[in-house]
Amino acid sequence: MADLFDVTFKPVDGSLSAEALLESAQGQDVLVSSINDKLDAALIARLPRSIRLIAQFGNGYDNIDIEAAYAAGITVTNTPSVLTEDTADMAMMLMLALPRRLVEGAGVLTRTGEWPGWSPTWMLGRRLRGKALGIVGMGRIGTAVATRARTFGLHIHYYSRHRRPPQVEEPLEAHYWEDLDAMIHEVDIVSLHTPLNATTRHILDAGRLRAMKQDAFVVNVSRPELIDEKALIGEIEAGHLSGAALDVFENRPAVNPALLALARSNHVVLTAHMASATLEARLEMGETVIVNIRAFIDGAQPPHRVLPEGKGRLARG
Ligand code: 8YV
């Protein structure tokens, strides 16, 4: 970026306060944001007029009020595709880690050092093969997860706004559910791969969590707000759900102490928002940001423009 543009980098590899962000945006044409930057309507209204493009470094863009940016004539772009495979790997890893007691088993050697030695009943987990996986959101990442899961012998079920064509469904032998509630009853694992917006916030609410099978579990590498986290904790504590494997949690970077306690008692596996954290993904995300900026500056339609719901691909801000 520094070779191509006149760039001001933020001093730290973390979050900026709203004031610091606004200050750093002074005199700039483009703002490169990430999930940590809360660009809500109030902040967008205060951005300097010079900002014409918000180039998100990330696939998800729920930190940005897309409607407000559009109304202000600011183009928004994201970096889809380049983190699909890594994110799907992480979902698969979490899906295996919980029933096969990976964290607990590794901890015996590295944390407690108290290994009694092998026995027939030592560290019994649950088999993944043959279980039913319910995928919520069968977009790029959901489909990549389904492809992996099928290879592991899981039966693929999915709920999505739109049914996928036979070319997608048939190789996966995927069963489409029009009704999420109906799917929830039937599956052993629910994995979330849908963007966060007003309709998907708490898509796994208390009622749906309660409706899941008793020994089912939840995987989330998407956004924490898709799950009613308090209800999830309550259901696991009450033994109504066998657990959860989560890469994301509400009120990040803090973690609810009750969730940590469940992780310590091995009902929950927690990783720290690292599903797309590979060097390759980060480099490709950066390259995608650059491509979006270059196209925009050259007066072309950036390839990964994000538009508000209902606005056509060719609509311009
Ligand atoms: C990113 C993510 O690392 O791209 C996304 O949607 O959740 C992450 O994996 C992060 O959002 C960077 O902005």
mmCIF file of C-alpha atoms and ligand atoms in Angstrom:
data_model
loop_
_atom_site.group_PDB
_atom_site.id
_atom_site.type_symbol
_atom_site.label_atom_id
_atom_site.label_comp_id
_atom_site.label_asym_id
_atom_site.label_seq_id
_atom_site.Cartn_x
_atom_site.Cartn_y
_atom_site.Cartn_z
ATOM 1 C CA MET A 1 0.000 0.000 0.000
ATOM 2 C CA ALA A 2 2.812 2.335 0.908
ATOM 3 C CA ASP A 3 4.314 1.817 -2.582
ATOM 4 C CA LEU A 4 1.039 2.611 -4.321
ATOM 5 C CA PHE A 5 -0.623 5.240 -2.173
ATOM 6 C CA ASP A 6 0.173 7.992 0.261
ATOM 7 C CA VAL A 7 -0.673 6.017 3.389
ATOM 8 C CA THR A 8 -0.919 6.938 7.036
ATOM 9 C CA PHE A 9 -0.759 3.796 9.152
ATOM 10 C CA LYS A 10 -2.236 3.685 12.605
ATOM 11 C CA PRO A 11 0.433 3.422 15.251
ATOM 12 C CA VAL A 12 -0.816 0.200 16.833
ATOM 13 C CA ASP A 13 -2.037 -3.141 15.491
ATOM 14 C CA GLY A 14 -5.234 -2.829 17.527
ATOM 15 C CA SER A 15 -8.318 -0.661 17.919
ATOM 16 C CA LEU A 16 -8.419 3.113 17.758
ATOM 17 C CA SER A 17 -10.879 5.151 19.798
ATOM 18 C CA ALA A 18 -13.580 6.913 17.759
ATOM 19 C CA GLU A 19 -11.814 10.248 18.279
ATOM 20 C CA ALA A 20 -8.429 8.890 17.209
ATOM 21 C CA LEU A 21 -10.017 7.261 14.164
ATOM 22 C CA LEU A 22 -11.717 10.509 13.148
ATOM 23 C CA GLU A 23 -8.498 12.395 13.597
ATOM 24 C CA SER A 24 -6.534 9.916 11.500
ATOM 25 C CA ALA A 25 -9.160 10.191 8.743
ATOM 26 C CA GLN A 26 -8.598 13.948 8.329
ATOM 27 C CA GLY A 27 -7.515 14.788 4.779
ATOM 28 C CA GLN A 28 -7.687 11.149 3.607
ATOM 29 C CA ASP A 29 -9.706 9.816 0.650
ATOM 30 C CA VAL A 30 -9.896 6.228 1.811
ATOM 31 C CA LEU A 31 -10.376 4.630 5.213
ATOM 32 C CA VAL A 32 -9.178 1.039 5.591
ATOM 33 C CA SER A 33 -11.175 -0.491 8.416
ATOM 34 C CA SER A 34 -11.445 -3.795 10.204
ATOM 35 C CA ILE A 35 -13.979 -5.453 12.482
ATOM 36 C CA ASN A 36 -12.553 -3.464 15.412
ATOM 37 C CA ASP A 37 -13.640 -0.126 13.936
ATOM 38 C CA LYS A 38 -17.228 0.661 14.834
ATOM 39 C CA LEU A 39 -18.349 2.778 11.901
ATOM 40 C CA ASP A 40 -21.933 3.394 12.938
ATOM 41 C CA ALA A 41 -24.205 6.105 11.550
ATOM 42 C CA ALA A 42 -23.024 8.635 14.146
ATOM 43 C CA LEU A 43 -19.372 8.106 13.322
ATOM 44 C CA ILE A 44 -19.982 8.079 9.568
ATOM 45 C CA ALA A 45 -21.763 11.438 9.912
ATOM 46 C CA ARG A 46 -18.612 12.823 11.547
ATOM 47 C CA LEU A 47 -16.141 11.483 8.961
ATOM 48 C CA PRO A 48 -14.342 14.197 6.996
ATOM 49 C CA ARG A 49 -15.961 14.914 3.613
ATOM 50 C CA SER A 50 -12.745 13.821 1.915
ATOM 51 C CA ILE A 51 -13.440 10.124 2.739
ATOM 52 C CA ARG A 52 -15.054 8.574 -0.366
ATOM 53 C CA LEU A 53 -14.255 4.905 0.245
ATOM 54 C CA ILE A 54 -14.292 2.626 3.266
ATOM 55 C CA ALA A 55 -12.228 -0.423 2.290
ATOM 56 C CA GLN A 56 -12.916 -3.072 4.913
ATOM 57 C CA PHE A 57 -10.101 -5.508 5.654
ATOM 58 C CA GLY A 58 -12.426 -8.450 6.297
ATOM 59 C CA ASN A 59 -15.238 -10.497 4.876
ATOM 60 C CA GLY A 60 -17.852 -9.471 7.430
ATOM 61 C CA TYR A 61 -18.771 -5.792 7.590
ATOM 62 C CA ASP A 62 -21.317 -5.654 10.387
ATOM 63 C CA ASN A 63 -19.134 -3.028 12.084
ATOM 64 C CA ILE A 64 -20.158 -0.606 9.317
ATOM 65 C CA ASP A 65 -23.575 0.979 8.903
ATOM 66 C CA ILE A 66 -23.848 0.255 5.179
ATOM 67 C CA GLU A 67 -27.071 2.265 4.769
ATOM 68 C CA ALA A 68 -25.522 5.319 6.409
ATOM 69 C CA ALA A 69 -22.374 5.060 4.278
ATOM 70 C CA TYR A 70 -24.479 4.696 1.123
ATOM 71 C CA ALA A 71 -26.624 7.680 2.070
ATOM 72 C CA ALA A 72 -23.441 9.708 2.675
ATOM 73 C CA GLY A 73 -22.176 8.764 -0.799
ATOM 74 C CA ILE A 74 -19.331 6.683 0.598
ATOM 75 C CA THR A 75 -18.499 3.457 -1.226
ATOM 76 C CA VAL A 76 -17.837 0.400 0.945
ATOM 77 C CA THR A 77 -15.847 -2.683 -0.101
ATOM 78 C CA ASN A 78 -14.844 -5.934 1.649
ATOM 79 C CA THR A 79 -12.510 -8.900 1.081
ATOM 80 C CA PRO A 80 -14.644 -11.999 0.435
ATOM 81 C CA SER A 81 -13.370 -15.370 -0.863
ATOM 82 C CA VAL A 82 -9.760 -15.126 0.314
ATOM 83 C CA LEU A 83 -10.540 -16.288 3.838
ATOM 84 C CA THR A 84 -13.154 -18.907 2.973
ATOM 85 C CA GLU A 85 -10.966 -22.014 3.142
ATOM 86 C CA ASP A 86 -9.096 -21.047 6.309
ATOM 87 C CA THR A 87 -12.334 -20.189 8.084
ATOM 88 C CA ALA A 88 -13.887 -23.483 6.985
ATOM 89 C CA ASP A 89 -10.799 -25.355 8.258
ATOM 90 C CA MET A 90 -11.273 -23.714 11.643
ATOM 91 C CA ALA A 91 -14.963 -24.641 11.778
ATOM 92 C CA MET A 92 -14.024 -28.240 11.015
ATOM 93 C CA MET A 93 -11.258 -28.158 13.599
ATOM 94 C CA LEU A 94 -13.681 -26.923 16.280
ATOM 95 C CA MET A 95 -16.274 -29.473 15.184
ATOM 96 C CA LEU A 96 -13.753 -32.235 15.841
ATOM 97 C CA ALA A 97 -12.164 -30.667 18.915
ATOM 98 C CA LEU A 98 -15.266 -30.729 21.104
ATOM 99 C CA PRO A 99 -16.514 -34.325 20.708
ATOM 100 C CA ARG A 100 -12.941 -35.719 20.532
ATOM 101 C CA ARG A 101 -11.882 -33.764 23.640
ATOM 102 C CA LEU A 102 -8.824 -32.307 21.939
ATOM 103 C CA VAL A 103 -8.166 -29.447 24.361
ATOM 104 C CA GLU A 104 -8.766 -31.613 27.401
ATOM 105 C CA GLY A 105 -6.603 -34.445 26.083
ATOM 106 C CA ALA A 106 -3.734 -32.151 25.127
ATOM 107 C CA GLY A 107 -4.015 -30.461 28.515
ATOM 108 C CA VAL A 108 -3.475 -33.718 30.386
ATOM 109 C CA LEU A 109 0.078 -33.797 29.146
ATOM 110 C CA THR A 110 0.912 -30.108 29.026
ATOM 111 C CA ARG A 111 -1.041 -28.676 31.977
ATOM 112 C CA THR A 112 -1.633 -31.302 34.632
ATOM 113 C CA GLY A 113 1.001 -33.862 33.668
ATOM 114 C CA GLU A 114 -1.189 -36.450 35.385
ATOM 115 C CA TRP A 115 -1.687 -39.179 32.828
ATOM 116 C CA PRO A 116 -2.656 -42.531 34.307
ATOM 117 C CA GLY A 117 -1.798 -44.266 31.003
ATOM 118 C CA TRP A 118 -4.042 -45.837 28.419
ATOM 119 C CA SER A 119 -7.143 -47.780 29.390
ATOM 120 C CA PRO A 120 -10.212 -48.822 27.398
ATOM 121 C CA THR A 121 -12.330 -46.075 28.897
ATOM 122 C CA TRP A 122 -9.659 -43.365 28.845
ATOM 123 C CA MET A 123 -10.777 -40.036 27.246
ATOM 124 C CA LEU A 124 -13.815 -41.383 25.507
ATOM 125 C CA GLY A 125 -15.304 -38.880 23.169
ATOM 126 C CA ARG A 126 -18.064 -39.103 20.605
ATOM 127 C CA ARG A 127 -17.758 -40.160 16.962
ATOM 128 C CA LEU A 128 -18.338 -37.498 14.362
ATOM 129 C CA ARG A 129 -18.996 -39.789 11.385
ATOM 130 C CA GLY A 130 -22.679 -40.431 10.827
ATOM 131 C CA LYS A 131 -23.898 -37.371 12.717
ATOM 132 C CA ALA A 132 -26.143 -34.749 11.161
ATOM 133 C CA LEU A 133 -24.660 -31.297 10.657
ATOM 134 C CA GLY A 134 -27.023 -28.338 10.260
ATOM 135 C CA ILE A 135 -25.397 -25.415 8.500
ATOM 136 C CA VAL A 136 -27.045 -22.037 8.912
ATOM 137 C CA GLY A 137 -26.094 -19.971 5.853
ATOM 138 C CA MET A 138 -24.890 -21.906 2.818
ATOM 139 C CA GLY A 139 -22.784 -19.212 1.183
ATOM 140 C CA ARG A 140 -19.093 -19.523 0.358
ATOM 141 C CA ILE A 141 -17.945 -20.471 3.851
ATOM 142 C CA GLY A 142 -20.964 -22.664 4.657
ATOM 143 C CA THR A 143 -20.410 -24.623 1.440
ATOM 144 C CA ALA A 144 -16.678 -25.013 2.163
ATOM 145 C CA VAL A 145 -17.546 -26.358 5.618
ATOM 146 C CA ALA A 146 -20.114 -28.749 4.119
ATOM 147 C CA THR A 147 -17.510 -30.074 1.661
ATOM 148 C CA ARG A 148 -15.103 -30.858 4.485
ATOM 149 C CA ALA A 149 -17.807 -32.260 6.741
ATOM 150 C CA ARG A 150 -19.080 -34.596 4.021
ATOM 151 C CA THR A 151 -15.578 -36.068 3.737
ATOM 152 C CA PHE A 152 -15.688 -36.698 7.489
ATOM 153 C CA GLY A 153 -18.899 -38.674 6.989
ATOM 154 C CA LEU A 154 -21.363 -36.135 8.334
ATOM 155 C CA HIS A 155 -24.833 -35.818 6.841
ATOM 156 C CA ILE A 156 -25.300 -32.304 5.512
ATOM 157 C CA HIS A 157 -28.419 -30.284 6.278
ATOM 158 C CA TYR A 158 -28.691 -26.606 5.634
ATOM 159 C CA TYR A 159 -30.898 -23.621 6.119
ATOM 160 C CA SER A 160 -30.328 -20.616 3.885
ATOM 161 C CA ARG A 161 -32.358 -17.740 2.548
ATOM 162 C CA HIS A 162 -32.094 -19.266 -0.907
ATOM 163 C CA ARG A 163 -31.939 -22.918 -1.807
ATOM 164 C CA ARG A 164 -28.658 -23.793 -3.534
ATOM 165 C CA PRO A 165 -28.754 -25.329 -7.038
ATOM 166 C CA PRO A 166 -28.424 -29.108 -7.606
ATOM 167 C CA GLN A 167 -24.762 -28.653 -8.664
ATOM 168 C CA VAL A 168 -24.066 -27.599 -5.067
ATOM 169 C CA GLU A 169 -26.524 -29.885 -3.240
ATOM 170 C CA GLU A 170 -25.955 -33.162 -5.062
ATOM 171 C CA PRO A 171 -22.227 -33.783 -4.449
ATOM 172 C CA LEU A 172 -22.832 -32.975 -0.785
ATOM 173 C CA GLU A 173 -26.100 -34.937 -0.630
ATOM 174 C CA ALA A 174 -27.272 -31.830 1.199
ATOM 175 C CA HIS A 175 -30.788 -31.599 2.565
ATOM 176 C CA TYR A 176 -32.333 -28.124 2.355
ATOM 177 C CA TRP A 177 -34.646 -26.914 5.108
ATOM 178 C CA GLU A 178 -36.919 -23.994 4.433
ATOM 179 C CA ASP A 179 -37.685 -23.779 8.108
ATOM 180 C CA LEU A 180 -34.791 -23.317 10.533
ATOM 181 C CA ASP A 181 -36.855 -24.500 13.503
ATOM 182 C CA ALA A 182 -37.579 -27.786 11.767
ATOM 183 C CA MET A 183 -33.878 -28.327 11.023
ATOM 184 C CA ILE A 184 -32.774 -27.468 14.550
ATOM 185 C CA HIS A 185 -34.798 -30.415 15.961
ATOM 186 C CA GLU A 186 -33.121 -32.916 13.687
ATOM 187 C CA VAL A 187 -29.400 -32.210 13.704
ATOM 188 C CA ASP A 188 -26.563 -33.098 16.088
ATOM 189 C CA ILE A 189 -24.405 -30.063 15.339
ATOM 190 C CA VAL A 190 -25.386 -26.543 14.321
ATOM 191 C CA SER A 191 -22.671 -24.476 12.616
ATOM 192 C CA LEU A 192 -23.283 -20.802 11.854
ATOM 193 C CA HIS A 193 -22.102 -19.243 8.596
ATOM 194 C CA THR A 194 -24.456 -16.370 8.007
ATOM 195 C CA PRO A 195 -23.650 -12.654 8.081
ATOM 196 C CA LEU A 196 -24.798 -10.651 11.076
ATOM 197 C CA ASN A 197 -27.659 -8.262 10.373
ATOM 198 C CA ALA A 198 -30.980 -7.264 11.918
ATOM 199 C CA THR A 199 -32.674 -10.520 10.830
ATOM 200 C CA THR A 200 -29.876 -12.861 11.915
ATOM 201 C CA ARG A 201 -29.070 -11.280 15.301
ATOM 202 C CA HIS A 202 -29.744 -14.022 17.887
ATOM 203 C CA ILE A 203 -30.832 -16.404 15.139
ATOM 204 C CA LEU A 204 -29.998 -19.049 17.756
ATOM 205 C CA ASP A 205 -32.193 -17.628 20.481
ATOM 206 C CA ALA A 206 -33.216 -19.286 23.739
ATOM 207 C CA GLY A 207 -36.157 -21.108 22.122
ATOM 208 C CA ARG A 208 -34.082 -22.582 19.318
ATOM 209 C CA LEU A 209 -31.234 -23.544 21.624
ATOM 210 C CA ARG A 210 -33.747 -25.340 23.835
ATOM 211 C CA ALA A 211 -35.220 -27.104 20.807
ATOM 212 C CA MET A 212 -31.878 -28.669 19.891
ATOM 213 C CA LYS A 213 -31.195 -32.315 20.721
ATOM 214 C CA GLN A 214 -29.828 -32.807 24.198
ATOM 215 C CA ASP A 215 -26.446 -34.091 23.102
ATOM 216 C CA ALA A 216 -26.124 -31.627 20.246
ATOM 217 C CA PHE A 217 -23.582 -28.824 20.127
ATOM 218 C CA VAL A 218 -23.033 -25.489 18.434
ATOM 219 C CA VAL A 219 -20.055 -24.273 16.377
ATOM 220 C CA ASN A 220 -19.564 -20.570 15.710
ATOM 221 C CA VAL A 221 -16.716 -19.071 13.681
ATOM 222 C CA SER A 222 -18.974 -16.285 12.384
ATOM 223 C CA ARG A 223 -20.280 -13.519 14.639
ATOM 224 C CA PRO A 224 -21.053 -13.904 18.341
ATOM 225 C CA GLU A 225 -24.273 -11.913 18.114
ATOM 226 C CA LEU A 226 -25.827 -14.716 16.033
ATOM 227 C CA ILE A 227 -26.274 -16.596 19.317
ATOM 228 C CA ASP A 228 -27.994 -15.506 22.495
ATOM 229 C CA GLU A 229 -24.824 -16.187 24.465
ATOM 230 C CA LYS A 230 -26.498 -15.983 27.874
ATOM 231 C CA ALA A 231 -29.099 -18.531 26.811
ATOM 232 C CA LEU A 232 -26.378 -20.763 25.356
ATOM 233 C CA ILE A 233 -24.495 -20.720 28.651
ATOM 234 C CA GLY A 234 -27.737 -21.493 30.531
ATOM 235 C CA GLU A 235 -28.606 -24.442 28.276
ATOM 236 C CA ILE A 236 -25.130 -25.974 28.608
ATOM 237 C CA GLU A 237 -25.060 -25.404 32.379
ATOM 238 C CA ALA A 238 -28.473 -27.057 32.671
ATOM 239 C CA GLY A 239 -27.267 -30.044 30.626
ATOM 240 C CA HIS A 240 -29.791 -29.378 27.832
ATOM 241 C CA LEU A 241 -26.990 -29.013 25.296
ATOM 242 C CA SER A 242 -23.716 -30.903 25.298
ATOM 243 C CA GLY A 243 -21.579 -27.880 24.514
ATOM 244 C CA ALA A 244 -20.256 -25.333 22.077
ATOM 245 C CA ALA A 245 -17.083 -24.648 20.137
ATOM 246 C CA LEU A 246 -16.730 -20.911 19.671
ATOM 247 C CA ASP A 247 -14.195 -18.689 17.932
ATOM 248 C CA VAL A 248 -16.193 -15.560 18.771
ATOM 249 C CA PHE A 249 -17.934 -14.222 21.866
ATOM 250 C CA GLU A 250 -20.062 -11.256 22.797
ATOM 251 C CA ASN A 251 -18.411 -8.220 24.442
ATOM 252 C CA ARG A 252 -15.058 -9.132 22.883
ATOM 253 C CA PRO A 253 -12.255 -9.003 23.760
ATOM 254 C CA ALA A 254 -13.676 -9.752 27.238
ATOM 255 C CA VAL A 255 -15.137 -13.221 27.707
ATOM 256 C CA ASN A 256 -18.100 -13.971 29.958
ATOM 257 C CA PRO A 257 -16.650 -15.684 33.076
ATOM 258 C CA ALA A 258 -19.430 -18.297 32.898
ATOM 259 C CA LEU A 259 -18.253 -19.207 29.390
ATOM 260 C CA LEU A 260 -14.677 -19.460 30.626
ATOM 261 C CA ALA A 261 -15.832 -21.722 33.453
ATOM 262 C CA LEU A 262 -17.558 -23.974 30.915
ATOM 263 C CA ALA A 263 -14.343 -24.029 28.888
ATOM 264 C CA ARG A 264 -12.392 -25.028 31.998
ATOM 265 C CA SER A 265 -14.840 -27.850 32.647
ATOM 266 C CA ASN A 266 -14.446 -28.894 28.971
ATOM 267 C CA HIS A 267 -18.045 -28.303 27.938
ATOM 268 C CA VAL A 268 -16.940 -25.528 25.638
ATOM 269 C CA VAL A 269 -13.927 -25.059 23.378
ATOM 270 C CA LEU A 270 -12.899 -21.431 22.974
ATOM 271 C CA THR A 271 -10.516 -19.963 20.434
ATOM 272 C CA ALA A 272 -9.838 -16.245 20.192
ATOM 273 C CA HIS A 273 -11.284 -15.005 16.870
ATOM 274 C CA MET A 274 -8.610 -16.682 14.790
ATOM 275 C CA ALA A 275 -10.607 -18.551 12.134
ATOM 276 C CA SER A 276 -9.046 -16.600 9.274
ATOM 277 C CA ALA A 277 -5.726 -15.943 10.994
ATOM 278 C CA THR A 278 -3.284 -17.415 8.512
ATOM 279 C CA LEU A 279 -0.454 -15.470 6.962
ATOM 280 C CA GLU A 280 -1.781 -16.405 3.517
ATOM 281 C CA ALA A 281 -5.286 -15.104 4.247
ATOM 282 C CA ARG A 282 -4.030 -11.862 5.723
ATOM 283 C CA LEU A 283 -1.765 -11.218 2.702
ATOM 284 C CA GLU A 284 -4.594 -11.959 0.281
ATOM 285 C CA MET A 285 -6.977 -9.780 2.292
ATOM 286 C CA GLY A 286 -4.457 -6.960 1.993
ATOM 287 C CA GLU A 287 -4.116 -7.524 -1.741
ATOM 288 C CA THR A 288 -7.907 -7.489 -2.109
ATOM 289 C CA VAL A 289 -8.103 -4.204 -0.204
ATOM 290 C CA ILE A 290 -5.510 -2.759 -2.588
ATOM 291 C CA VAL A 291 -7.405 -3.992 -5.672
ATOM 292 C CA ASN A 292 -10.601 -2.386 -4.367
ATOM 293 C CA ILE A 293 -8.863 0.927 -3.672
ATOM 294 C CA ARG A 294 -7.022 0.944 -7.013
ATOM 295 C CA ALA A 295 -10.236 0.307 -8.971
ATOM 296 C CA PHE A 296 -12.077 2.976 -7.035
ATOM 297 C CA ILE A 297 -9.338 5.573 -7.511
ATOM 298 C CA ASP A 298 -9.195 4.734 -11.231
ATOM 299 C CA GLY A 299 -12.922 5.488 -11.456
ATOM 300 C CA ALA A 300 -13.988 1.851 -11.986
ATOM 301 C CA GLN A 301 -16.447 -0.199 -9.954
ATOM 302 C CA PRO A 302 -14.402 -1.865 -7.180
ATOM 303 C CA PRO A 303 -14.777 -5.651 -7.521
ATOM 304 C CA HIS A 304 -15.977 -6.201 -3.965
ATOM 305 C CA ARG A 305 -18.412 -3.429 -3.395
ATOM 306 C CA VAL A 306 -20.904 -3.859 -0.568
ATOM 307 C CA LEU A 307 -24.339 -2.357 -1.077
ATOM 308 C CA PRO A 308 -27.324 -1.968 1.215
ATOM 309 C CA GLU A 309 -30.010 -4.639 0.932
ATOM 310 C CA GLY A 310 -32.138 -4.047 -2.152
ATOM 311 C CA LYS A 311 -29.675 -1.821 -3.997
ATOM 312 C CA GLY A 312 -28.544 -3.351 -7.312
ATOM 313 C CA ARG A 313 -24.929 -4.302 -8.046
ATOM 314 C CA LEU A 314 -24.641 -1.373 -10.436
ATOM 315 C CA ALA A 315 -26.140 1.237 -8.151
ATOM 316 C CA ARG A 316 -23.683 3.941 -7.246
ATOM 317 C CA GLY A 317 -23.354 5.848 -4.022
HETATM 318 C C1 8YV B 1 -11.311 -11.034 10.090
HETATM 319 C C2 8YV B 1 -13.663 -12.017 10.098
HETATM 320 O O1 8YV B 1 -10.059 -11.352 10.508
HETATM 321 O O2 8YV B 1 -13.430 -11.274 7.868
HETATM 322 C C3 8YV B 1 -14.168 -11.510 8.792
HETATM 323 O O3 8YV B 1 -15.396 -11.366 8.675
HETATM 324 O O4 8YV B 1 -14.410 -12.363 10.926
HETATM 325 C C4 8YV B 1 -12.241 -12.134 10.495
HETATM 326 O O5 8YV B 1 -11.818 -13.429 10.249
HETATM 327 C C5 8YV B 1 -11.738 -9.728 10.660
HETATM 328 O O6 8YV B 1 -13.065 -9.469 10.424
HETATM 329 C C6 8YV B 1 -10.921 -8.581 10.130
HETATM 330 O O7 8YV B 1 -11.689 -7.422 9.934
#
